[in-house]
Amino acid sequence: MLPFIRSDLNQIRAYTPHPSGDDGKPVTAAITLDRLDTNESPFDLPVELKEKLAWTYQQLIESNRYPDGGHEALKQAIAEYVNESAGINPTAFTPANISVGNGSDELIRSLLIATCLGGEGSILVAHPTFSMYAILAQTLGIPVVQVQREANFEIDLAAAQLAIEQTQAPAIRVVFVVHPNSPTGNALTSSELEWLRNLPEEILVVIDEAYFEFSQTSVVRELLQQPNWVVLRTFSKAFRLAAHRVGYAIAHPHLIAALEKIRLPYNLPSFSAAAALVALQQRQLLLESVPQLLAERAKLIYALKQHPALQVWDSAANFIYLQLKATDFKAGAQDSLGNLTQQLKANGTLVRQISGGLRITVGSPEENLRTLNRLQAALNKRDEGREASKKPSL
Ligand SMILES: *Cc1c(COP(=O)(O)O)cnc(C)c1O
């Protein structure tokens, strides 16, 4: 390590977002893979929207000029969408309630900087959950307190409460939850929500609704009564704009003002802002794919649940979480899981191996069919391998 680098960075490894996709193979090879490891939409933007965006770039974006650093038009459009999708008064949330980030990842970092930096606070997460909260906290030297989840993946609320009461120097200042959670797909329950409502107002509650368009469940209305809550959303999933990196936060204007102080002045490239605006204008068209994905999810879950070796959970998002059943643990579930992931990859399907299970994105109908076939083939092969390995000892 170079002598001028912060010593605690020694302990941190760089995040590799696509561990299975980026292994030095030519790009053309990657494109033939079913990339079901990052919860993107399987559908690119429709051609007519790409053409509209190309036109916008040619006619309206001056590439020699800095972007609109205030994001006014985009914030206005986001506020309208937030109000409309929550079925509330069209002026309930205004641009003063919105901050836009270079992906919601940027907003997570800004929230950490605004709350905990300089030894002022720790964060609380319930494992397993989205990894970026802990990763970004570590890069800022912010302590991470982790509690477990129950068998149904609800947060262990007794442990969480104890952590809040007992963590000192620095005390917990932010609680991060995903609604519905990644990788497990469960939405917050009424008891989890009740616990969050009862947290003291010195604690910020971050509710990450990255999968809102799939779950259609949101706490946005409650923000009007909860100045210590913030909701994060993204254009990377249902809106099909992962390539453009646009996320947003919805919160009390005072919290938004703090986030605005922290962000880089031109955090969002003009082209990304234009893409998000076009996506919002055409939201009806883009979100038409959601019911189809939900129907595919139901088919996939039903089929996977038939398999005796798999434990499959219901999901409120665009991915499915499964584990190998307990009988497999004797045979080394972690190994089996690793083999399964490798087999799937060798056959062209990328999935995410995480927290003792697999997270599989719901893809196009063709991809999902291949997922089922390839998973079946990999499990058959594993069973054959076991039978063969038993023989010599007989
Ligand atoms: C995908 C995802 C995001 C989106 O991050 P971006 O930086 O906006 O692409 C945020 N939170 C969770 C839980 C996610 O799964």
Coordinates of C-alpha atoms and ligand atoms in Angstrom, one line a residue:
M1 CA 0.0 0.0 0.0
L2 CA 1.3 3.5 -0.8
P3 CA 2.3 5.3 2.3
F4 CA -0.1 8.2 1.9
I5 CA -3.2 6.0 1.6
R6 CA -5.6 5.8 4.6
S7 CA -4.6 2.7 6.6
D8 CA -8.1 1.3 6.9
L9 CA -8.4 1.0 3.1
N10 CA -6.1 -2.0 3.4
Q11 CA -9.0 -4.0 4.7
I12 CA -11.3 -3.1 1.8
R13 CA -11.4 -4.7 -1.6
A14 CA -12.7 -2.9 -4.7
Y15 CA -16.3 -3.7 -5.5
T16 CA -16.7 -5.8 -8.7
P17 CA -20.2 -5.2 -9.8
H18 CA -20.2 -8.0 -12.4
P19 CA -18.0 -10.7 -11.0
S20 CA -19.4 -13.3 -13.3
G21 CA -19.9 -11.1 -16.4
D22 CA -16.5 -9.4 -16.6
D23 CA -13.9 -12.1 -16.7
G24 CA -11.9 -10.9 -19.7
K25 CA -14.1 -12.6 -22.3
P26 CA -14.9 -10.5 -25.4
V27 CA -18.0 -8.4 -25.1
T28 CA -19.8 -10.4 -27.9
A29 CA -19.5 -13.5 -25.7
A30 CA -21.1 -11.7 -22.7
I31 CA -24.0 -10.5 -24.8
T32 CA -25.2 -14.1 -25.6
L33 CA -25.4 -14.8 -21.8
D34 CA -28.6 -14.6 -19.9
R35 CA -27.5 -11.9 -17.4
L36 CA -29.8 -12.7 -14.5
D37 CA -27.4 -11.6 -11.7
T38 CA -28.1 -7.9 -11.4
N39 CA -31.9 -7.4 -11.4
E40 CA -32.0 -5.2 -14.5
S41 CA -35.0 -5.3 -16.8
P42 CA -34.5 -7.8 -19.6
F43 CA -35.9 -5.2 -22.0
D44 CA -33.8 -2.4 -23.6
L45 CA -35.6 0.9 -24.2
P46 CA -38.0 0.7 -27.2
V47 CA -36.5 1.9 -30.4
E48 CA -38.8 4.9 -30.7
L49 CA -37.6 6.1 -27.3
K50 CA -34.0 5.6 -28.2
E51 CA -34.6 7.7 -31.4
K52 CA -36.3 10.4 -29.3
L53 CA -33.3 10.4 -27.0
A54 CA -30.9 10.5 -29.9
W55 CA -32.9 13.5 -31.3
T56 CA -32.7 15.2 -27.9
Y57 CA -29.0 14.7 -27.9
Q58 CA -28.5 16.1 -31.4
Q59 CA -30.9 19.0 -31.0
L60 CA -31.0 20.1 -27.4
I61 CA -27.9 19.0 -25.6
E62 CA -24.8 21.2 -26.1
S63 CA -21.9 18.9 -25.3
N64 CA -19.6 21.9 -24.6
R65 CA -21.8 23.1 -21.8
Y66 CA -22.0 21.8 -18.2
P67 CA -25.3 20.0 -17.3
D68 CA -28.2 21.8 -15.6
G69 CA -26.7 21.4 -12.1
G70 CA -30.1 22.1 -10.4
H71 CA -32.0 19.3 -12.1
E72 CA -35.2 21.5 -11.9
A73 CA -37.1 19.9 -14.8
L74 CA -36.2 16.4 -13.7
K75 CA -37.2 17.0 -10.1
Q76 CA -40.5 18.4 -11.2
A77 CA -41.2 15.4 -13.3
I78 CA -40.1 13.0 -10.5
A79 CA -42.4 14.8 -7.9
E80 CA -45.3 14.4 -10.3
Y81 CA -44.6 10.7 -10.7
V82 CA -44.2 10.2 -7.0
N83 CA -47.5 11.9 -6.2
E84 CA -49.4 10.2 -9.0
S85 CA -48.1 6.7 -8.1
A86 CA -48.9 7.2 -4.5
G87 CA -52.4 8.4 -5.4
I88 CA -52.0 11.6 -3.4
N89 CA -52.5 15.3 -3.9
P90 CA -50.6 16.3 -7.1
T91 CA -48.7 19.0 -5.1
A92 CA -48.0 16.9 -1.9
F93 CA -44.4 16.4 -2.9
T94 CA -42.6 19.2 -4.8
P95 CA -39.0 19.6 -6.2
A96 CA -38.0 20.7 -2.6
N97 CA -38.7 17.1 -1.5
I98 CA -36.4 15.5 -4.2
S99 CA -32.7 15.1 -4.7
V100 CA -31.3 13.4 -7.7
G101 CA -28.2 11.2 -7.7
N102 CA -25.8 9.4 -10.1
G103 CA -27.6 6.2 -9.3
S104 CA -29.1 5.7 -5.8
D105 CA -25.6 4.6 -4.8
E106 CA -24.5 8.2 -4.8
L107 CA -27.5 9.1 -2.6
I108 CA -26.6 6.4 -0.1
R109 CA -23.1 7.8 0.1
S110 CA -24.4 11.4 0.5
L111 CA -26.7 10.2 3.3
L112 CA -23.8 8.6 5.1
I113 CA -21.7 11.8 4.7
A114 CA -24.6 13.9 5.9
T115 CA -25.2 11.8 9.0
C116 CA -22.3 9.7 10.3
L117 CA -19.0 11.0 9.0
G118 CA -16.3 12.1 11.4
G119 CA -17.2 9.6 14.1
E120 CA -20.7 11.0 14.6
G121 CA -22.7 7.8 14.0
S122 CA -22.9 4.1 13.1
I123 CA -25.4 2.5 10.8
L124 CA -27.6 -0.5 11.3
V125 CA -28.4 -3.2 8.7
A126 CA -30.1 -6.5 8.9
H127 CA -28.2 -9.3 7.1
P128 CA -28.7 -10.4 4.4
T129 CA -29.5 -7.1 2.6
F130 CA -28.2 -4.8 -0.2
S131 CA -24.4 -4.8 0.2
M132 CA -23.7 -1.2 -0.8
Y133 CA -24.8 0.3 2.6
A134 CA -22.0 -1.5 4.4
I135 CA -19.5 -1.2 1.6
L136 CA -19.9 2.6 1.3
A137 CA -20.0 3.0 5.1
Q138 CA -16.6 1.2 5.3
T139 CA -15.0 3.4 2.7
L140 CA -16.0 6.4 4.9
G141 CA -14.7 4.8 8.1
I142 CA -18.3 4.6 9.4
P143 CA -19.0 1.6 11.7
V144 CA -21.6 -0.9 10.6
V145 CA -23.8 -2.8 13.1
Q146 CA -25.3 -5.9 11.7
V147 CA -28.3 -7.9 13.1
Q148 CA -29.8 -11.1 11.7
R149 CA -33.2 -11.9 10.2
E150 CA -35.8 -14.5 11.2
A151 CA -36.4 -17.6 9.2
N152 CA -38.9 -15.8 7.0
F153 CA -36.3 -13.0 6.5
E154 CA -38.1 -10.5 8.8
I155 CA -35.6 -8.4 10.7
D156 CA -34.9 -9.7 14.2
L157 CA -36.5 -6.7 15.8
A158 CA -35.5 -7.6 19.4
A159 CA -31.9 -7.7 18.3
A160 CA -32.3 -4.5 16.3
Q161 CA -33.8 -2.7 19.3
L162 CA -31.0 -3.9 21.6
A163 CA -28.4 -2.7 19.0
I164 CA -30.1 0.7 19.0
E165 CA -30.1 0.9 22.8
Q166 CA -26.6 -0.5 23.4
T167 CA -24.4 0.7 20.6
Q168 CA -22.2 3.5 21.8
A169 CA -19.4 5.8 20.6
P170 CA -20.7 6.3 18.0
A171 CA -24.4 5.5 18.5
I172 CA -26.5 4.3 15.6
R173 CA -27.7 7.2 13.6
V174 CA -29.1 5.6 10.5
V175 CA -31.1 2.4 9.9
F176 CA -31.1 1.1 6.3
V177 CA -33.9 -1.2 5.0
V178 CA -34.9 -2.3 1.5
H179 CA -38.6 -2.5 0.7
P180 CA -38.8 -5.3 -0.7
N181 CA -35.4 -6.6 0.5
S182 CA -32.7 -7.7 -1.7
P183 CA -31.7 -10.6 -2.0
T184 CA -34.7 -12.1 -0.3
G185 CA -37.6 -10.4 -2.0
N186 CA -39.8 -9.8 1.1
A187 CA -41.6 -6.5 1.7
L188 CA -41.5 -4.8 5.1
T189 CA -44.2 -6.3 7.4
S190 CA -46.5 -4.3 9.6
S191 CA -44.5 -5.1 12.7
E192 CA -41.3 -4.0 11.0
L193 CA -43.0 -0.8 9.9
E194 CA -44.3 -0.2 13.4
W195 CA -40.8 -0.6 14.8
L196 CA -39.4 1.9 12.3
R197 CA -42.2 4.4 13.2
N198 CA -41.3 4.2 16.8
L199 CA -37.6 4.9 16.4
P200 CA -36.5 8.2 18.0
E201 CA -36.3 11.2 15.6
E202 CA -32.5 11.4 16.1
I203 CA -32.3 8.3 13.9
L204 CA -32.7 8.5 10.2
V205 CA -34.6 5.7 8.5
V206 CA -33.6 5.0 4.9
I207 CA -36.2 3.0 3.0
D208 CA -34.8 1.9 -0.3
E209 CA -37.6 1.3 -2.7
A210 CA -35.5 0.3 -5.7
Y211 CA -38.1 -2.3 -6.6
F212 CA -41.2 -0.2 -6.0
E213 CA -42.6 -0.6 -9.6
F214 CA -42.7 -4.3 -9.1
S215 CA -43.9 -4.4 -5.5
Q216 CA -46.4 -1.5 -5.9
T217 CA -46.0 -1.0 -2.2
S218 CA -44.5 2.2 -0.8
V219 CA -44.2 4.2 2.4
V220 CA -44.0 7.5 0.5
R221 CA -47.3 8.8 2.0
E222 CA -45.9 8.4 5.5
L223 CA -43.0 10.7 4.7
L224 CA -45.4 13.6 5.1
Q225 CA -45.6 12.7 8.8
Q226 CA -42.0 11.3 9.3
P227 CA -39.3 14.0 8.9
N228 CA -36.7 11.3 9.9
W229 CA -37.5 9.0 7.0
V230 CA -36.1 9.1 3.4
V231 CA -37.2 7.0 0.5
L232 CA -34.7 6.1 -2.2
R233 CA -35.8 5.0 -5.7
T234 CA -34.0 4.3 -9.0
F235 CA -34.4 4.4 -12.7
S236 CA -32.1 1.3 -13.0
K237 CA -34.7 -1.4 -12.6
A238 CA -38.3 -1.1 -13.9
F239 CA -37.5 2.0 -16.0
R240 CA -34.8 0.2 -17.9
L241 CA -32.1 2.9 -17.5
A242 CA -29.3 1.1 -15.6
A243 CA -26.8 2.3 -18.2
H244 CA -27.7 5.9 -17.3
R245 CA -27.2 5.9 -13.5
V246 CA -30.1 7.9 -12.2
G247 CA -31.6 7.6 -8.7
Y248 CA -33.6 9.9 -6.4
A249 CA -34.4 10.6 -2.8
I250 CA -37.7 11.8 -1.5
A251 CA -37.7 13.4 2.0
H252 CA -38.4 16.5 4.1
P253 CA -37.0 19.6 2.5
H254 CA -34.4 20.1 5.3
L255 CA -32.9 16.7 4.6
I256 CA -32.9 17.3 0.9
A257 CA -31.1 20.6 1.5
A258 CA -28.4 18.7 3.4
L259 CA -28.0 16.3 0.5
E260 CA -27.8 19.1 -2.0
K261 CA -24.9 20.6 0.0
I262 CA -23.0 17.4 -0.3
R263 CA -23.5 16.3 -3.9
L264 CA -21.0 17.2 -6.6
P265 CA -22.3 20.2 -8.6
Y266 CA -22.7 18.3 -11.9
N267 CA -23.3 14.9 -10.7
L268 CA -25.7 13.9 -13.4
P269 CA -24.6 14.0 -17.1
S270 CA -27.0 15.9 -19.4
F271 CA -27.7 12.7 -21.4
S272 CA -28.7 10.8 -18.3
A273 CA -31.0 13.6 -17.1
A274 CA -32.6 13.6 -20.6
A275 CA -33.0 9.8 -20.5
A276 CA -34.8 10.0 -17.1
L277 CA -37.1 12.7 -18.4
V278 CA -38.0 10.8 -21.5
A279 CA -38.6 7.7 -19.4
L280 CA -41.0 9.6 -17.1
Q281 CA -42.8 11.1 -20.0
Q282 CA -43.3 7.7 -21.5
R283 CA -43.8 5.8 -18.2
Q284 CA -47.0 4.2 -19.3
L285 CA -45.3 2.6 -22.2
L286 CA -42.2 1.5 -20.2
L287 CA -44.1 0.2 -17.2
E288 CA -46.3 -1.9 -19.4
S289 CA -43.6 -4.6 -19.1
V290 CA -44.2 -4.9 -15.3
P291 CA -47.3 -7.0 -15.3
Q292 CA -45.7 -9.4 -17.8
L293 CA -42.6 -9.7 -15.6
L294 CA -44.8 -10.4 -12.6
A295 CA -46.7 -13.1 -14.5
E296 CA -43.3 -14.6 -15.4
R297 CA -42.2 -14.4 -11.8
A298 CA -45.2 -16.4 -10.7
K299 CA -44.6 -19.1 -13.3
L300 CA -40.9 -19.3 -12.4
I301 CA -41.6 -19.5 -8.6
Y302 CA -44.3 -22.2 -9.2
A303 CA -42.0 -24.3 -11.3
L304 CA -39.0 -24.0 -9.0
K305 CA -41.1 -24.9 -6.0
Q306 CA -41.9 -28.3 -7.6
H307 CA -38.2 -29.2 -7.2
P308 CA -37.6 -31.3 -4.1
A309 CA -34.0 -30.0 -3.6
L310 CA -34.9 -26.3 -3.6
Q311 CA -36.4 -24.0 -1.0
V312 CA -37.9 -21.1 -2.9
W313 CA -39.4 -18.0 -1.4
D314 CA -42.1 -15.7 -2.7
S315 CA -41.0 -12.4 -4.0
A316 CA -42.4 -8.9 -4.2
A317 CA -39.6 -7.8 -6.6
N318 CA -38.2 -8.8 -10.0
F319 CA -36.0 -11.5 -8.7
I320 CA -36.3 -14.8 -6.8
Y321 CA -34.3 -16.1 -3.9
L322 CA -33.7 -19.8 -3.3
Q323 CA -31.6 -22.1 -1.2
L324 CA -30.7 -25.8 -1.4
K325 CA -32.8 -27.7 1.1
A326 CA -31.4 -28.6 4.5
T327 CA -30.6 -32.2 3.5
D328 CA -28.0 -30.7 1.2
F329 CA -26.1 -29.1 4.0
K330 CA -24.6 -32.4 5.0
A331 CA -23.2 -32.6 1.5
G332 CA -21.8 -29.1 1.9
A333 CA -24.4 -26.7 0.7
Q334 CA -21.9 -24.0 0.0
D335 CA -20.0 -26.3 -2.4
S336 CA -23.2 -27.5 -4.0
L337 CA -24.3 -23.9 -4.4
G338 CA -21.0 -22.9 -5.9
N339 CA -21.1 -25.8 -8.3
L340 CA -24.7 -25.0 -9.3
T341 CA -23.7 -21.4 -10.0
Q342 CA -20.7 -22.5 -12.1
Q343 CA -22.9 -25.0 -14.0
L344 CA -25.4 -22.4 -14.8
K345 CA -22.7 -20.0 -15.9
A346 CA -21.1 -22.7 -18.1
N347 CA -24.5 -23.2 -19.8
G348 CA -25.0 -19.4 -20.3
T349 CA -27.1 -18.2 -17.3
L350 CA -25.5 -15.8 -14.8
V351 CA -27.1 -15.8 -11.3
R352 CA -26.0 -14.2 -8.1
Q353 CA -24.7 -16.5 -5.3
I354 CA -25.3 -14.7 -2.1
S355 CA -25.8 -15.4 1.6
G356 CA -26.1 -19.1 1.2
G357 CA -28.5 -19.0 -1.7
L358 CA -29.1 -17.9 -5.3
R359 CA -30.7 -14.7 -6.4
I360 CA -32.1 -15.1 -9.9
T361 CA -33.5 -12.1 -11.8
V362 CA -36.8 -12.6 -13.6
G363 CA -35.8 -12.3 -17.3
S364 CA -37.7 -12.5 -20.6
P365 CA -39.9 -15.6 -21.1
E366 CA -37.2 -17.3 -23.2
E367 CA -34.5 -16.6 -20.5
N368 CA -36.8 -17.9 -17.8
L369 CA -37.4 -21.1 -19.7
R370 CA -33.6 -21.6 -20.1
T371 CA -33.2 -20.8 -16.4
L372 CA -35.5 -23.7 -15.5
N373 CA -34.0 -26.1 -17.9
R374 CA -30.4 -25.3 -17.0
L375 CA -31.1 -25.5 -13.3
Q376 CA -32.8 -28.8 -13.7
A377 CA -29.8 -30.1 -15.8
A378 CA -27.3 -28.9 -13.2
L379 CA -29.3 -30.5 -10.3
N380 CA -29.5 -33.8 -12.3
K381 CA -25.8 -33.8 -13.0
R382 CA -25.2 -33.2 -9.3
D383 CA -27.4 -36.1 -8.3
E384 CA -25.7 -38.4 -10.8
G385 CA -22.3 -37.3 -9.5
R386 CA -23.4 -38.3 -6.0
E387 CA -24.7 -41.7 -7.1
A388 CA -21.4 -42.3 -8.9
S389 CA -19.3 -41.3 -5.9
K390 CA -21.3 -43.6 -3.6
K391 CA -20.6 -46.8 -5.7
P392 CA -17.0 -47.5 -4.8
S393 CA -17.8 -47.6 -1.1
L394 CA -20.6 -50.2 -1.6
Ligands
LIG1 C1 -30.5 -2.0 -7.8 C2 -30.6 -1.4 -6.5 C3 -30.3 0.0 -6.3 C4 -30.1 0.8 -7.5 O1 -28.9 1.4 -7.5 P1 -28.5 2.5 -8.6 O2 -27.2 3.0 -8.1 O3 -29.6 3.5 -8.7 O4 -28.4 1.7 -9.9 C5 -30.5 0.5 -5.1 N1 -30.8 -0.2 -4.0 C6 -31.1 -1.5 -4.1 C7 -31.5 -2.3 -3.0 C8 -30.9 -2.2 -5.4 O5 -31.2 -3.5 -5.5

